[in-house]
PDB file of C-alpha atoms in Angstrom:
ATOM      1  CA  MET A   1       0.000   0.000   0.000  1.00 67.00           C
ATOM      2  CA  SER A   2       1.378   3.405  -0.945  1.00 76.00           C
ATOM      3  CA  ILE A   3       1.613   6.433   1.330  1.00 77.00           C
ATOM      4  CA  GLU A   4      -1.238   8.077  -0.562  1.00 75.00           C
ATOM      5  CA  GLY A   5      -3.343   4.989   0.091  1.00 72.00           C
ATOM      6  CA  ILE A   6      -2.692   5.255   3.811  1.00 76.00           C
ATOM      7  CA  LEU A   7      -3.394   8.993   3.879  1.00 75.00           C
ATOM      8  CA  GLY A   8      -6.429   8.721   1.605  1.00 69.00           C
ATOM      9  CA  GLU A   9      -5.352  11.757  -0.395  1.00 72.00           C
ATOM     10  CA  ASN A  10      -2.337  13.061  -2.248  1.00 83.00           C
ATOM     11  CA  LEU A  11       0.517  14.597  -0.292  1.00 86.00           C
ATOM     12  CA  TYR A  12      -0.327  18.189  -1.246  1.00 88.00           C
ATOM     13  CA  VAL A  13      -3.887  17.898   0.037  1.00 87.00           C
ATOM     14  CA  PHE A  14      -2.683  16.134   3.171  1.00 88.00           C
ATOM     15  CA  GLY A  15      -0.012  18.762   3.831  1.00 89.00           C
ATOM     16  CA  GLY A  16      -2.150  21.784   3.105  1.00 91.00           C
ATOM     17  CA  LEU A  17      -5.580  20.795   4.319  1.00 91.00           C
ATOM     18  CA  THR A  18      -4.912  18.227   7.014  1.00 92.00           C
ATOM     19  CA  VAL A  19      -1.592  19.247   8.543  1.00 94.00           C
ATOM     20  CA  ILE A  20      -1.735  23.033   8.194  1.00 96.00           C
ATOM     21  CA  MET A  21      -5.450  23.784   8.474  1.00 96.00           C
ATOM     22  CA  VAL A  22      -6.833  20.965  10.631  1.00 96.00           C
ATOM     23  CA  GLY A  23      -3.583  20.683  12.621  1.00 97.00           C
ATOM     24  CA  GLY A  24      -3.667  24.421  13.287  1.00 97.00           C
ATOM     25  CA  CYS A  25      -7.247  24.133  14.485  1.00 97.00           C
ATOM     26  CA  ALA A  26      -6.210  21.249  16.739  1.00 98.00           C
ATOM     27  CA  LEU A  27      -3.392  23.358  18.184  1.00 97.00           C
ATOM     28  CA  MET A  28      -5.875  26.123  18.981  1.00 98.00           C
ATOM     29  CA  MET A  29      -8.294  23.548  20.431  1.00 98.00           C
ATOM     30  CA  GLY A  30      -5.594  22.372  22.837  1.00 98.00           C
ATOM     31  CA  GLN A  31      -4.783  25.943  23.784  1.00 97.00           C
ATOM     32  CA  ALA A  32      -8.467  26.677  24.458  1.00 97.00           C
ATOM     33  CA  LEU A  33      -8.841  23.619  26.676  1.00 97.00           C
ATOM     34  CA  ALA A  34      -5.719  24.454  28.669  1.00 97.00           C
ATOM     35  CA  SER A  35      -6.530  28.143  29.046  1.00 97.00           C
ATOM     36  CA  THR A  36      -9.883  27.248  30.636  1.00 96.00           C
ATOM     37  CA  TRP A  37      -8.166  24.671  32.928  1.00 95.00           C
ATOM     38  CA  ARG A  38     -10.111  21.733  31.507  1.00 96.00           C
ATOM     39  CA  PRO A  39      -8.672  18.211  31.848  1.00 97.00           C
ATOM     40  CA  LEU A  40      -6.642  16.678  29.036  1.00 96.00           C
ATOM     41  CA  TRP A  41      -9.109  13.825  28.418  1.00 97.00           C
ATOM     42  CA  GLN A  42     -11.574  16.330  26.932  1.00 97.00           C
ATOM     43  CA  LEU A  43      -9.195  16.611  24.006  1.00 97.00           C
ATOM     44  CA  VAL A  44     -10.325  13.191  22.746  1.00 98.00           C
ATOM     45  CA  PRO A  45     -14.011  13.859  21.925  1.00 98.00           C
ATOM     46  CA  TYR A  46     -13.260  17.283  20.482  1.00 97.00           C
ATOM     47  CA  GLY A  47     -10.369  15.826  18.503  1.00 97.00           C
ATOM     48  CA  ILE A  48     -12.558  13.117  16.995  1.00 97.00           C
ATOM     49  CA  LEU A  49     -15.099  15.733  15.924  1.00 97.00           C
ATOM     50  CA  LEU A  50     -12.346  17.830  14.372  1.00 97.00           C
ATOM     51  CA  ALA A  51     -10.987  14.787  12.534  1.00 96.00           C
ATOM     52  CA  ILE A  52     -14.452  14.059  11.147  1.00 96.00           C
ATOM     53  CA  PHE A  53     -14.622  17.657   9.941  1.00 95.00           C
ATOM     54  CA  GLY A  54     -11.185  17.369   8.315  1.00 94.00           C
ATOM     55  CA  ARG A  55     -12.119  14.171   6.484  1.00 93.00           C
ATOM     56  CA  PHE A  56     -15.375  15.781   5.327  1.00 94.00           C
ATOM     57  CA  LEU A  57     -13.480  18.773   3.939  1.00 93.00           C
ATOM     58  CA  ALA A  58     -11.128  16.460   2.052  1.00 91.00           C
ATOM     59  CA  TYR A  59     -14.165  14.643   0.656  1.00 92.00           C
ATOM     60  CA  ALA A  60     -16.145  17.763  -0.254  1.00 93.00           C
ATOM     61  CA  LEU A  61     -13.315  19.837  -1.701  1.00 92.00           C
ATOM     62  CA  PHE A  62     -11.025  17.235  -3.268  1.00 89.00           C
ATOM     63  CA  ASP A  63     -13.341  14.251  -3.902  1.00 88.00           C
ATOM     64  CA  ASN A  64     -11.502  11.924  -1.498  1.00 86.00           C
ATOM     65  CA  VAL A  65     -13.056   8.849   0.073  1.00 86.00           C
ATOM     66  CA  LEU A  66     -15.187   9.874   3.051  1.00 86.00           C
ATOM     67  CA  LEU A  67     -15.527   6.667   5.057  1.00 86.00           C
ATOM     68  CA  ALA A  68     -12.059   5.142   4.737  1.00 88.00           C
ATOM     69  CA  PRO A  69     -10.901   3.857   8.152  1.00 91.00           C
ATOM     70  CA  MET A  70      -7.122   4.158   7.765  1.00 91.00           C
ATOM     71  CA  PRO A  71      -7.069   7.836   6.673  1.00 90.00           C
ATOM     72  CA  PHE A  72      -9.466   8.641   9.507  1.00 93.00           C
ATOM     73  CA  VAL A  73      -7.143   7.021  12.061  1.00 93.00           C
ATOM     74  CA  VAL A  74      -4.198   8.995  10.637  1.00 92.00           C
ATOM     75  CA  VAL A  75      -6.138  12.262  10.964  1.00 94.00           C
ATOM     76  CA  VAL A  76      -7.275  11.435  14.513  1.00 97.00           C
ATOM     77  CA  VAL A  77      -3.688  10.711  15.594  1.00 97.00           C
ATOM     78  CA  LEU A  78      -2.469  13.937  13.969  1.00 96.00           C
ATOM     79  CA  VAL A  79      -5.249  16.004  15.582  1.00 97.00           C
ATOM     80  CA  LEU A  80      -4.620  14.515  19.017  1.00 98.00           C
ATOM     81  CA  ALA A  81      -0.868  15.104  18.717  1.00 98.00           C
ATOM     82  CA  PHE A  82      -1.282  18.731  17.692  1.00 98.00           C
ATOM     83  CA  GLY A  83      -3.964  19.255  20.339  1.00 98.00           C
ATOM     84  CA  ALA A  84      -1.821  17.753  23.090  1.00 98.00           C
ATOM     85  CA  ALA A  85       1.114  19.946  22.052  1.00 98.00           C
ATOM     86  CA  GLY A  86      -1.054  23.070  22.187  1.00 97.00           C
ATOM     87  CA  TYR A  87      -2.465  21.976  25.531  1.00 98.00           C
ATOM     88  CA  ARG A  88       0.940  21.395  27.095  1.00 97.00           C
ATOM     89  CA  LEU A  89       2.439  24.626  25.701  1.00 97.00           C
ATOM     90  CA  THR A  90      -0.408  26.672  27.130  1.00 97.00           C
ATOM     91  CA  GLN A  91      -0.466  24.797  30.420  1.00 96.00           C
ATOM     92  CA  ALA A  92       3.248  25.413  30.948  1.00 96.00           C
ATOM     93  CA  HIS A  93       2.800  29.092  30.121  1.00 96.00           C
ATOM     94  CA  LEU A  94      -0.126  29.441  32.530  1.00 96.00           C
ATOM     95  CA  MET A  95       1.613  27.658  35.401  1.00 95.00           C
ATOM     96  CA  VAL A  96       4.658  29.923  35.156  1.00 95.00           C
ATOM     97  CA  ARG A  97       2.628  33.092  34.639  1.00 95.00           C
ATOM     98  CA  GLN A  98       0.065  32.502  37.389  1.00 94.00           C
ATOM     99  CA  TYR A  99       2.402  31.002  39.985  1.00 93.00           C
ATOM    100  CA  PRO A 100       5.733  32.810  39.514  1.00 93.00           C
ATOM    101  CA  TRP A 101       6.728  32.268  43.155  1.00 93.00           C
ATOM    102  CA  LEU A 102       6.424  28.480  42.744  1.00 94.00           C
ATOM    103  CA  TYR A 103       7.477  27.610  39.206  1.00 95.00           C
ATOM    104  CA  ARG A 104      10.035  28.484  36.538  1.00 94.00           C
ATOM    105  CA  ARG A 105       9.965  27.483  32.906  1.00 93.00           C
ATOM    106  CA  ALA A 106      11.849  24.267  32.121  1.00 92.00           C
ATOM    107  CA  GLY A 107      11.918  23.908  28.368  1.00 91.00           C
ATOM    108  CA  LEU A 108       9.150  24.459  25.898  1.00 92.00           C
ATOM    109  CA  PHE A 109       6.599  22.070  27.384  1.00 93.00           C
ATOM    110  CA  GLY A 110       7.432  22.045  31.068  1.00 93.00           C
ATOM    111  CA  TRP A 111       7.970  23.850  34.299  1.00 94.00           C
ATOM    112  CA  ARG A 112       9.817  23.056  37.504  1.00 94.00           C
ATOM    113  CA  GLN A 113       9.474  24.041  41.096  1.00 93.00           C
ATOM    114  CA  ILE A 114      11.739  26.831  42.295  1.00 91.00           C
ATOM    115  CA  GLY A 115      14.498  25.576  44.584  1.00 79.00           C
ATOM    116  CA  ARG A 116      14.649  22.050  43.185  1.00 67.00           C
TER     117      ARG A 116
END
């Protein structure tokens, strides 16, 4: 099976529509969940809905297969990865900004307690 068979679309559509547009929306979804202090598990139902939307756009705009299971799984994994990255980036920013006497930034995705 070729890479286009796994993705369900050609590489240009996957890169432009799925990675840039839907992945960007997933990043913002993760940021929105973290900025309202919601738990990480809520990323899953919203991510599945966003993946359904992304597959529908690929079907409606580029005549791709709508109900193919493998491309849907690829989009769900991509959406959850981008969403989790946005969630963790925002959570680290909020922890350091709101509790500056307790935490310092430790890398892009983390924080550490002051004095440890």
